[in-house]
Coordinates of C-alpha atoms and ligand atoms in Angstrom, one line a residue:
M144 CA -1.4 -1.7 -34.8
K145 CA 0.8 -4.8 -34.9
S146 CA -0.2 -7.5 -33.8
L147 CA 0.9 -8.3 -29.9
K148 CA 1.6 -11.6 -28.0
F149 CA -0.4 -12.4 -24.7
D150 CA 0.6 -15.0 -22.3
N151 CA -1.9 -14.2 -19.4
R152 CA -0.7 -16.4 -17.0
F153 CA -2.1 -15.0 -13.7
I154 CA -5.5 -15.7 -14.9
A155 CA -4.7 -19.1 -16.4
E156 CA -2.9 -19.8 -13.4
M157 CA -5.1 -18.5 -10.1
P158 CA -8.5 -18.9 -9.3
G159 CA -10.8 -16.1 -10.6
D160 CA -13.9 -15.0 -9.2
P161 CA -16.6 -17.0 -10.4
V162 CA -19.1 -13.8 -10.9
I163 CA -18.6 -11.9 -14.2
G164 CA -18.8 -8.4 -14.4
P165 CA -18.7 -5.2 -12.5
G166 CA -21.2 -5.4 -9.5
V167 CA -19.5 -4.4 -6.0
R168 CA -19.1 -7.5 -3.9
E169 CA -17.2 -9.3 -1.4
V170 CA -14.7 -11.7 -3.5
R171 CA -13.6 -14.8 -1.2
A172 CA -10.9 -17.4 -2.4
A173 CA -10.1 -15.7 -5.7
A174 CA -7.4 -13.5 -6.7
Y175 CA -9.0 -11.5 -9.3
S176 CA -12.2 -10.9 -11.0
L177 CA -12.6 -11.2 -14.8
V178 CA -14.4 -7.1 -16.1
R179 CA -13.8 -5.1 -19.3
P180 CA -12.8 -1.5 -19.1
T181 CA -16.1 0.9 -19.6
P182 CA -15.7 2.3 -22.8
V183 CA -15.9 6.4 -22.6
S184 CA -16.8 8.9 -24.9
A185 CA -14.3 10.4 -26.9
P186 CA -10.3 9.0 -26.5
S187 CA -7.3 11.1 -27.2
L188 CA -3.8 10.4 -27.1
L189 CA -2.4 13.1 -24.8
A190 CA 0.8 12.3 -24.1
W191 CA 3.0 8.6 -24.6
S192 CA 6.4 7.3 -23.3
R193 CA 8.3 5.9 -26.3
E194 CA 11.2 4.1 -24.3
T195 CA 8.0 2.0 -22.6
A196 CA 6.2 1.7 -26.4
G197 CA 9.8 0.3 -27.1
L198 CA 9.7 -2.0 -24.3
L199 CA 6.4 -3.2 -25.9
D200 CA 7.8 -3.5 -29.5
L201 CA 5.5 -0.4 -30.3
D202 CA 6.8 2.4 -32.6
A203 CA 5.8 5.7 -33.8
S204 CA 3.2 4.0 -36.6
D205 CA 1.3 2.2 -33.8
L206 CA 1.2 4.7 -31.7
A207 CA -0.1 7.3 -34.4
S208 CA -2.8 4.8 -35.3
P209 CA -6.2 5.4 -34.1
E210 CA -7.2 2.2 -32.8
F211 CA -4.4 3.2 -30.3
A212 CA -6.4 5.7 -28.2
Q213 CA -9.2 3.4 -28.5
V214 CA -7.6 0.5 -26.8
F215 CA -5.9 2.6 -24.4
A216 CA -8.8 4.2 -23.4
G217 CA -10.3 1.1 -23.1
N218 CA -13.0 1.1 -25.6
A219 CA -11.6 -1.9 -27.9
L220 CA -9.4 -5.1 -26.7
L221 CA -6.5 -6.3 -28.7
P222 CA -6.6 -9.9 -29.6
G223 CA -5.0 -12.1 -26.5
M224 CA -6.2 -9.2 -24.1
Q225 CA -8.5 -10.6 -21.0
P226 CA -9.1 -7.7 -18.6
C227 CA -9.3 -8.4 -14.8
A228 CA -9.1 -6.5 -11.4
A229 CA -7.0 -7.8 -9.0
N230 CA -8.3 -8.9 -5.5
Y231 CA -5.9 -7.2 -2.6
G232 CA -6.6 -5.9 0.9
G233 CA -4.3 -3.6 2.7
H234 CA -2.8 -1.9 5.8
Q235 CA -4.2 2.0 5.4
F236 CA -2.2 4.8 8.0
G237 CA -1.8 1.8 10.0
H238 CA -5.1 0.0 10.2
W239 CA -6.1 -3.3 8.2
A240 CA -8.6 -1.7 5.9
R241 CA -10.1 -5.4 4.6
Q242 CA -10.6 -6.2 0.5
L243 CA -9.8 -3.0 -1.3
G244 CA -8.4 -4.3 -4.8
D245 CA -8.1 -2.5 -8.0
G246 CA -11.1 -0.5 -7.9
R247 CA -10.1 1.5 -10.9
A248 CA -7.3 -0.5 -12.4
I249 CA -7.9 -3.0 -15.1
S250 CA -5.0 -5.1 -16.3
L251 CA -5.7 -5.6 -20.1
G252 CA -3.2 -8.8 -20.1
E253 CA 0.4 -10.1 -20.0
L254 CA 2.4 -8.8 -22.7
I255 CA 5.4 -10.6 -23.8
N256 CA 7.5 -8.9 -26.0
R257 CA 9.9 -10.2 -28.9
A258 CA 13.1 -10.1 -26.4
G259 CA 10.7 -12.9 -24.4
Q260 CA 10.0 -10.7 -21.3
R261 CA 6.6 -9.7 -19.8
W262 CA 4.6 -6.8 -19.3
E263 CA 1.4 -6.6 -17.5
L264 CA -0.3 -3.7 -19.2
Q265 CA -2.8 -1.7 -16.7
L266 CA -5.3 0.8 -17.6
K267 CA -5.8 3.4 -14.5
G268 CA -9.1 4.9 -14.2
A269 CA -11.0 2.4 -17.0
G270 CA -14.0 2.3 -15.0
P271 CA -15.6 0.3 -12.3
T272 CA -15.0 -3.0 -11.2
P273 CA -16.2 -5.2 -8.2
Y274 CA -13.3 -3.2 -6.2
S275 CA -14.9 0.0 -6.5
R276 CA -16.5 0.1 -3.4
T277 CA -18.9 3.4 -3.2
A278 CA -16.2 5.0 -5.8
D279 CA -16.3 5.7 -9.8
G280 CA -13.6 4.0 -11.0
R281 CA -12.4 6.6 -12.9
A282 CA -9.5 9.5 -12.7
V283 CA -9.3 12.8 -13.4
L284 CA -6.9 14.3 -16.3
R285 CA -4.5 16.2 -13.2
S286 CA -3.9 13.0 -11.2
S287 CA -3.1 11.0 -14.4
I288 CA -0.5 13.7 -15.7
R289 CA 1.2 13.2 -12.5
E290 CA 1.2 9.5 -12.7
F291 CA 2.6 9.3 -16.4
L292 CA 4.9 11.8 -15.7
C293 CA 6.5 10.4 -12.7
S294 CA 6.4 6.7 -13.3
E295 CA 8.9 7.8 -16.1
A296 CA 10.7 10.5 -14.4
M297 CA 11.6 7.5 -11.8
H298 CA 12.7 5.3 -14.6
H299 CA 15.4 8.0 -15.7
L300 CA 16.6 8.4 -12.4
G301 CA 17.4 5.1 -11.8
V302 CA 14.5 4.5 -9.3
P303 CA 12.4 1.2 -9.5
T304 CA 9.3 2.0 -10.8
T305 CA 6.3 0.8 -12.8
R306 CA 6.1 2.6 -16.5
A307 CA 3.6 4.5 -18.2
L308 CA 2.9 3.4 -21.9
S309 CA 0.1 6.4 -22.6
L310 CA -2.2 9.1 -21.1
V311 CA -5.8 9.5 -23.2
G312 CA -8.2 11.8 -22.4
T313 CA -11.6 10.5 -21.8
G314 CA -13.8 13.3 -23.2
D315 CA -16.0 12.8 -20.1
R316 CA -16.1 14.7 -16.9
V317 CA -15.2 13.2 -13.5
V318 CA -16.7 14.5 -10.0
R319 CA -14.1 15.2 -7.7
D320 CA -13.8 17.2 -4.2
M321 CA -10.7 17.3 -4.2
F322 CA -9.9 18.3 -0.6
Y323 CA -13.0 16.4 0.8
D324 CA -14.6 20.0 2.0
G325 CA -18.0 20.1 0.3
H326 CA -17.0 21.6 -2.9
P327 CA -17.3 19.1 -5.7
Q328 CA -16.5 20.2 -9.0
A329 CA -16.8 18.1 -12.7
E330 CA -13.1 17.9 -14.3
A331 CA -11.5 16.2 -17.0
G332 CA -11.0 12.6 -17.2
A333 CA -8.1 10.4 -18.4
I334 CA -6.6 7.0 -18.2
V335 CA -2.9 6.4 -18.0
C336 CA -2.0 2.6 -19.1
R337 CA 0.8 1.6 -16.6
V338 CA 3.3 -1.1 -17.2
A339 CA 5.3 -3.9 -14.9
P340 CA 6.5 -7.2 -14.9
S341 CA 3.6 -7.4 -11.9
F342 CA 1.2 -5.2 -10.1
L343 CA 0.9 -7.7 -7.0
R344 CA 1.0 -5.9 -4.0
F345 CA 1.8 -6.7 -0.3
G346 CA -2.0 -6.5 0.2
N347 CA -2.5 -9.2 -2.6
F348 CA -1.0 -11.9 0.0
E349 CA -2.6 -9.8 3.3
L350 CA -6.0 -10.6 2.3
P351 CA -6.2 -14.5 1.6
A352 CA -4.1 -14.8 5.3
S353 CA -6.7 -12.7 6.8
R354 CA -9.1 -14.8 5.9
G355 CA -7.6 -17.8 6.6
E356 CA -7.9 -18.6 2.7
L357 CA -4.3 -21.0 3.2
A358 CA -4.7 -22.7 -0.5
L359 CA -5.0 -19.4 -2.2
L360 CA -1.9 -17.9 0.0
R361 CA 0.2 -20.6 -0.9
Q362 CA -0.9 -20.6 -4.5
L363 CA -0.8 -17.3 -5.3
A364 CA 3.1 -17.2 -3.1
D365 CA 4.2 -20.1 -5.6
F366 CA 3.0 -18.5 -8.5
T367 CA 4.9 -15.3 -7.7
I368 CA 8.1 -16.8 -7.3
D369 CA 7.7 -19.4 -10.1
R370 CA 6.8 -16.2 -12.6
D371 CA 8.6 -13.0 -11.1
F372 CA 11.5 -14.3 -9.5
P373 CA 12.6 -17.8 -12.0
E374 CA 16.1 -17.2 -10.4
I375 CA 14.9 -18.1 -6.6
G376 CA 15.4 -22.0 -6.4
G377 CA 15.3 -24.7 -3.9
D378 CA 11.6 -25.7 -2.7
G379 CA 9.1 -25.3 0.5
E380 CA 10.1 -23.2 3.2
A381 CA 13.6 -22.7 1.7
R382 CA 12.3 -21.0 -1.3
Y383 CA 9.9 -18.8 0.5
A384 CA 12.6 -17.7 2.6
Q385 CA 14.8 -16.8 -0.1
W386 CA 11.7 -14.8 -1.7
F387 CA 10.9 -13.0 1.0
A388 CA 14.4 -11.9 1.5
Q389 CA 14.8 -10.6 -1.6
V390 CA 11.6 -9.0 -1.3
C391 CA 13.0 -7.3 2.0
E392 CA 16.1 -6.4 0.1
R393 CA 14.4 -4.8 -2.8
T394 CA 12.2 -2.6 -1.1
A395 CA 15.1 -1.4 0.9
V396 CA 16.7 -0.9 -2.2
M397 CA 13.9 1.2 -3.4
V398 CA 13.6 3.5 -0.7
A399 CA 16.9 4.5 0.0
H400 CA 16.6 5.3 -4.0
W401 CA 13.4 7.5 -2.7
M402 CA 15.7 9.4 0.1
R403 CA 18.6 9.7 -2.6
V404 CA 16.4 11.9 -4.6
G405 CA 13.8 13.4 -2.3
F406 CA 11.0 11.9 -3.6
V407 CA 7.8 11.2 -0.9
H408 CA 5.3 8.6 -2.1
G409 CA 2.7 10.1 0.3
V410 CA 0.9 7.0 0.6
M411 CA 2.9 4.1 1.6
N412 CA -0.5 1.8 3.2
T413 CA 0.7 -1.8 2.1
D414 CA -1.9 -1.9 -0.8
N415 CA 0.6 0.4 -2.4
M416 CA 3.6 -1.7 -1.8
S417 CA 4.9 -3.9 -4.9
I418 CA 5.8 -7.4 -4.4
L419 CA 8.5 -6.5 -6.7
G420 CA 10.1 -3.9 -5.2
L421 CA 8.8 -1.1 -7.6
T422 CA 7.6 2.6 -7.2
I423 CA 3.4 1.7 -7.3
D424 CA 0.5 4.1 -7.2
Y425 CA 1.4 7.8 -7.9
G426 CA -1.4 9.8 -5.7
P427 CA -0.5 12.4 -3.8
Y428 CA 3.5 12.0 -3.9
G429 CA 5.6 14.8 -3.9
W430 CA 9.4 16.0 -4.4
I431 CA 11.3 17.8 -1.6
D432 CA 12.3 21.5 -2.4
D433 CA 13.6 22.9 1.2
Y434 CA 15.3 20.0 2.6
D435 CA 12.4 18.8 5.5
P436 CA 12.0 15.4 6.9
D437 CA 8.8 16.1 8.2
W438 CA 7.7 17.0 4.9
T439 CA 4.4 15.2 3.8
P440 CA 2.2 16.6 0.5
N441 CA -0.7 14.4 1.5
T442 CA -3.4 16.4 3.2
T443 CA -5.4 13.7 3.9
D444 CA -2.0 12.7 5.7
M445 CA -1.5 15.9 8.3
Q446 CA -2.5 14.7 11.4
G447 CA 0.0 12.1 12.1
R448 CA 2.2 12.6 9.0
R449 CA 3.0 9.0 9.1
Y450 CA 4.4 9.3 5.4
R451 CA 6.4 11.6 5.7
F452 CA 10.0 11.8 3.8
G453 CA 12.1 11.2 6.5
W454 CA 10.0 8.1 8.0
Q455 CA 9.9 6.2 4.6
P456 CA 12.6 3.6 5.7
K457 CA 10.8 2.9 9.2
I458 CA 7.2 2.7 7.3
A459 CA 8.8 0.1 4.5
Y460 CA 9.8 -1.7 7.4
W461 CA 6.4 -1.8 9.2
N462 CA 5.2 -2.7 5.9
L463 CA 7.2 -5.7 5.7
N464 CA 6.4 -6.6 8.8
R465 CA 2.7 -6.6 7.8
L466 CA 3.8 -8.9 4.8
A467 CA 5.5 -11.1 7.0
G468 CA 2.8 -11.6 9.4
A469 CA 0.4 -12.5 6.1
L470 CA 3.1 -15.1 5.1
S471 CA 3.7 -16.6 8.6
P472 CA 1.5 -19.9 7.6
L473 CA 3.8 -20.7 5.2
F474 CA 6.5 -21.4 7.5
G475 CA 6.7 -23.9 10.6
N476 CA 8.7 -21.2 12.8
P477 CA 9.3 -17.4 12.1
Q478 CA 13.0 -17.1 11.8
P479 CA 13.0 -17.1 8.5
L480 CA 10.8 -14.1 8.1
Q481 CA 12.9 -12.4 11.0
E482 CA 15.8 -13.0 8.9
G483 CA 14.2 -11.6 6.3
L484 CA 13.5 -8.6 7.8
Q485 CA 17.1 -8.4 8.9
R486 CA 18.1 -8.0 5.3
Y487 CA 15.9 -5.2 5.1
R488 CA 17.9 -3.5 8.0
E489 CA 21.2 -4.5 6.5
A490 CA 20.3 -3.6 2.8
Y491 CA 19.0 -0.5 4.0
A492 CA 22.2 0.5 6.0
G493 CA 24.1 -0.3 3.0
A494 CA 22.2 1.7 0.4
E495 CA 22.0 4.5 2.6
Q496 CA 26.0 4.3 3.1
D497 CA 25.9 4.0 -0.4
N498 CA 23.9 7.0 -1.2
I499 CA 26.5 9.3 1.4
A500 CA 29.1 8.4 -0.3
R501 CA 27.8 8.9 -3.8
K502 CA 25.9 12.2 -2.9
L503 CA 29.0 13.8 -0.7
G504 CA 31.7 12.3 -3.6
F505 CA 33.5 10.0 -1.6
A506 CA 35.0 6.7 -2.9
E507 CA 33.2 5.1 -0.2
C508 CA 31.6 5.6 3.3
L509 CA 33.9 5.5 6.0
D510 CA 32.2 5.6 9.4
Q511 CA 32.6 9.2 10.2
D512 CA 30.6 10.3 6.7
I513 CA 27.4 9.1 8.5
A514 CA 27.4 12.3 11.4
L515 CA 28.8 14.0 8.4
M516 CA 25.7 14.1 6.4
E517 CA 23.1 13.8 9.4
D518 CA 24.7 17.5 10.3
L519 CA 24.7 18.5 6.8
Q520 CA 20.7 17.7 6.7
S521 CA 20.1 19.4 10.0
L522 CA 21.9 22.4 8.3
L523 CA 19.8 21.8 5.5
Q524 CA 16.7 22.3 7.3
A525 CA 17.7 24.8 9.4
G526 CA 19.0 26.9 6.9
E527 CA 15.7 26.1 4.5
M528 CA 17.6 25.0 1.9
D529 CA 16.4 23.2 -1.5
M530 CA 18.1 19.5 -1.6
T531 CA 18.5 19.5 -5.3
I532 CA 20.2 22.5 -5.9
F533 CA 22.5 22.0 -2.7
F534 CA 23.9 19.0 -3.9
R535 CA 24.1 19.8 -7.0
A536 CA 26.1 22.7 -6.2
L537 CA 28.3 20.2 -4.0
A538 CA 30.0 19.2 -7.1
R539 CA 31.1 22.7 -7.9
I540 CA 32.8 24.2 -5.0
D541 CA 36.3 24.4 -4.9
G542 CA 37.8 21.9 -2.9
D543 CA 40.7 23.3 -1.6
E544 CA 39.2 26.9 -0.5
P545 CA 35.4 26.4 -0.2
S546 CA 33.1 29.0 -0.3
P547 CA 29.4 29.3 0.6
Q548 CA 28.8 31.1 -3.0
P549 CA 27.6 28.2 -5.2
F550 CA 24.7 27.7 -2.6
A551 CA 23.3 31.2 -3.3
D552 CA 20.3 29.4 -5.3
A553 CA 19.5 27.0 -2.6
F554 CA 17.6 29.2 -0.1
Y555 CA 14.3 30.2 0.0
D556 CA 14.7 32.7 2.9
E557 CA 17.3 35.4 3.3
T558 CA 17.0 35.7 6.8
K559 CA 17.7 31.7 7.2
R560 CA 20.7 32.1 5.1
V561 CA 22.4 34.7 7.1
A562 CA 21.3 32.6 9.8
V563 CA 23.1 29.6 8.8
A564 CA 26.2 30.7 6.9
P565 CA 29.0 30.7 9.8
L566 CA 27.4 26.7 10.1
L567 CA 27.6 26.2 6.6
S568 CA 31.5 27.3 6.7
A569 CA 32.3 25.6 9.1
W570 CA 30.6 22.2 7.4
L571 CA 32.1 22.9 4.4
Q572 CA 35.8 23.2 6.3
R573 CA 34.9 19.5 7.7
Y574 CA 34.2 18.5 4.1
R575 CA 37.0 19.9 2.6
Q576 CA 39.2 18.2 5.0
R577 CA 37.5 15.0 4.5
L578 CA 38.1 15.0 0.8
Q579 CA 41.7 15.8 1.2
S580 CA 42.2 12.4 2.7
D581 CA 39.7 10.7 0.2
P582 CA 42.0 8.4 -2.7
L583 CA 39.2 10.5 -5.5
D584 CA 40.6 12.8 -7.7
S585 CA 38.2 15.8 -8.5
V586 CA 37.2 15.0 -11.9
A587 CA 36.2 11.7 -10.5
R588 CA 34.4 12.8 -7.8
V589 CA 32.6 15.4 -9.7
K590 CA 31.3 13.1 -12.0
R591 CA 30.0 10.5 -8.8
M592 CA 28.3 13.3 -7.6
N593 CA 26.4 14.4 -10.7
A594 CA 25.6 10.7 -11.4
A595 CA 23.7 10.4 -7.9
N596 CA 22.3 14.0 -7.2
P597 CA 20.1 15.0 -10.0
R598 CA 20.1 17.9 -11.5
F599 CA 16.4 18.0 -12.7
V600 CA 13.4 16.4 -10.6
L601 CA 9.8 16.1 -11.3
R602 CA 9.0 19.4 -8.9
N603 CA 5.3 19.6 -8.0
Y604 CA 5.2 23.2 -9.0
L605 CA 6.9 22.0 -12.8
A606 CA 3.8 19.1 -13.0
Q607 CA 1.0 21.6 -11.7
Q608 CA 2.3 23.8 -14.4
A609 CA 2.0 21.3 -17.1
I610 CA -1.6 20.0 -15.4
D611 CA -2.6 24.0 -15.6
R612 CA -1.6 24.1 -19.7
A613 CA -3.4 20.8 -20.3
E614 CA -6.6 21.6 -18.4
Q615 CA -6.6 24.6 -20.9
G616 CA -6.9 22.4 -23.7
D617 CA -2.8 22.7 -24.4
A618 CA -1.2 18.9 -23.6
S619 CA 2.2 20.1 -25.3
G620 CA 3.8 20.8 -21.3
I621 CA 3.8 16.9 -20.7
A622 CA 5.8 16.4 -23.4
E623 CA 8.4 19.0 -22.8
L624 CA 8.5 18.2 -19.2
L625 CA 9.2 14.4 -19.9
E626 CA 11.7 15.6 -22.7
V627 CA 13.7 17.2 -19.8
M628 CA 13.0 14.6 -17.5
R629 CA 15.0 12.0 -19.7
R630 CA 17.9 13.0 -19.1
P631 CA 18.2 14.2 -15.1
Y632 CA 21.4 13.8 -14.7
E633 CA 22.6 16.3 -17.4
E634 CA 23.1 19.7 -17.4
Q635 CA 20.8 20.4 -20.3
P636 CA 21.7 24.3 -21.5
G637 CA 18.8 26.5 -22.3
R638 CA 16.6 24.8 -19.4
E639 CA 17.6 26.1 -16.5
A640 CA 14.3 27.3 -15.5
Y641 CA 13.2 23.7 -15.0
A642 CA 15.9 23.2 -12.3
A643 CA 14.8 26.4 -10.3
R644 CA 13.6 26.5 -6.9
R645 CA 10.2 26.6 -6.4
P646 CA 8.9 29.9 -6.9
E647 CA 6.7 31.5 -3.7
W648 CA 3.4 31.7 -5.6
A649 CA 4.0 27.4 -5.5
R650 CA 4.4 27.7 -1.5
D651 CA 0.7 26.8 -0.7
R652 CA -0.8 26.0 -3.7
A653 CA -3.3 23.7 -4.0
G654 CA -1.2 20.7 -6.5
C655 CA 2.1 22.1 -5.1
S656 CA 2.4 21.6 -1.8
M657 CA -1.2 20.0 -1.2
L658 CA -2.5 17.2 -2.3
S659 CA -5.1 14.8 -1.2
C660 CA -6.1 10.9 -2.2
S661 CA -8.8 12.2 -4.1
S662 CA -7.6 11.8 -7.8
Ligands
LIG208 P1 -5.4 4.5 -3.4 O1 -5.2 5.4 -2.2 O2 -5.4 5.3 -4.5 O3 -4.0 3.6 -3.5 O4 -6.2 3.8 -3.7 C1 -7.2 2.8 -2.1 C2 -8.1 1.8 -2.9 O5 -9.3 2.7 -3.1 C3 -7.6 0.9 -4.2 O6 -8.8 -0.3 -4.0 C4 -8.0 1.6 -5.2 O7 -8.5 0.8 -6.1 C5 -9.6 2.3 -4.8 N1 -10.0 3.5 -5.4 C6 -9.4 4.9 -5.5 N2 -10.1 5.5 -6.1 C7 -10.6 5.5 -6.7 C8 -12.1 5.4 -7.7 N3 -11.7 6.6 -8.4 N4 -13.0 4.5 -8.2 C9 -12.7 3.0 -7.7 N5 -12.1 3.0 -6.6 C10 -11.0 3.7 -6.2
LIG209 MG1 -3.8 2.3 -4.7

């Protein structure tokens, strides 16, 4: 492999744990612990993203070199790498969970590419760290495939996200009790290399604040602004205020994208909220098939459904309130934090209106369009209609004489189709009238809609099919699916099968509609 340039500012500038190596412990007054990945027995490269490799100035010959799989399995380090696990806490399912930290993620270093961009490389599943608590520090193949594919699919959909460089099989088995019901099984292990400008989370700030480690909190805030928000000027409180408002705004934009494409994160704990407003930690996430705002893929969350699709905007806001609480010692009075939270509400409302205008194909969102969209959503839910297929089909209707015909493929239940048919026709009449008063011509409208309503999303069952094949030893389904997900807004003739609604066999199947945190 070619030599790469690393500049590990987090380690150089932030205080670390004086104890080196693994061994579960409480780590106080330190932002990270130095710990090396634990080698695996037989690394094999199963999949990679050429776009993410490109960000790192890596090309096909680097990917093909035997060293690549060794490095990205954690068996070897490149010059300049300094592996560490970050220390953070978090609110999990609404409750403060104290110190969590990178229990199985190990950052390798901050790479500086030829364009001068900084990219942190992180292995997920690279072995125990001081933060592994009772767990093993490893990841299973099925979850690693899901993280690898979804990171890249989200990027191509235009959603802010951490990226994935590689998926390496370890050759080792990992024991997991998938549904925590007393049926542990040995599964294939794997490691994903994730890539982002920073993996800092709300929880990195919450932990020192919770312990009264105010010097560390301030140092981390200063560091983050300096390294990751260089556009922010000013000093003192005004600088922190601008930064917090930025975090609020980015979080709003990210969640609005999730709502646009039908993505359900599944575990929006504050330790899974990126300070950069990136989608991070792909675990029991899922994609909306039939439109249901109450759906969550996460079986661990079935009781309260806290992280259901329709609650994501308000949960993000709740999480930002926890971050505001953690940052409050940096402020003399809470006013700027209140203003930041207000920025979230405004930015989210603006982004939601933008979604409405783009998804429905209007030049802009008028007040009346909010009700038009809400009524449509009720209709989609009552009719058990596929969200992705419906919006894509909506661009194909005849604006002068809309018929429900283009939506035939969107229904999962014939009885419901018949039941909502009159409601759908009535809604289409309202929509037709609205289109007539809109300045966009039909060509511009279709273009606008097809750029906001994907034809292809990483449906849960599609990922599961790639997983089933990979678990039988054939990893080629991963690359095939990634290839489709590279151009989610294009028609891609010949690939209709990847746009099909969820088949019946997948309705209640593990991995398709039911996932747990066990990964
Ligand atoms: P998650 O729900 O995946 O975001 O994880 C919550 C916390 O548990 C984080 O601190 C993770 O690093 C840790 N964790 C999850 N799975 C493992 C594992 N297999 N080994 C060690 N730590 C883990
Ligand atoms: Mg996490």
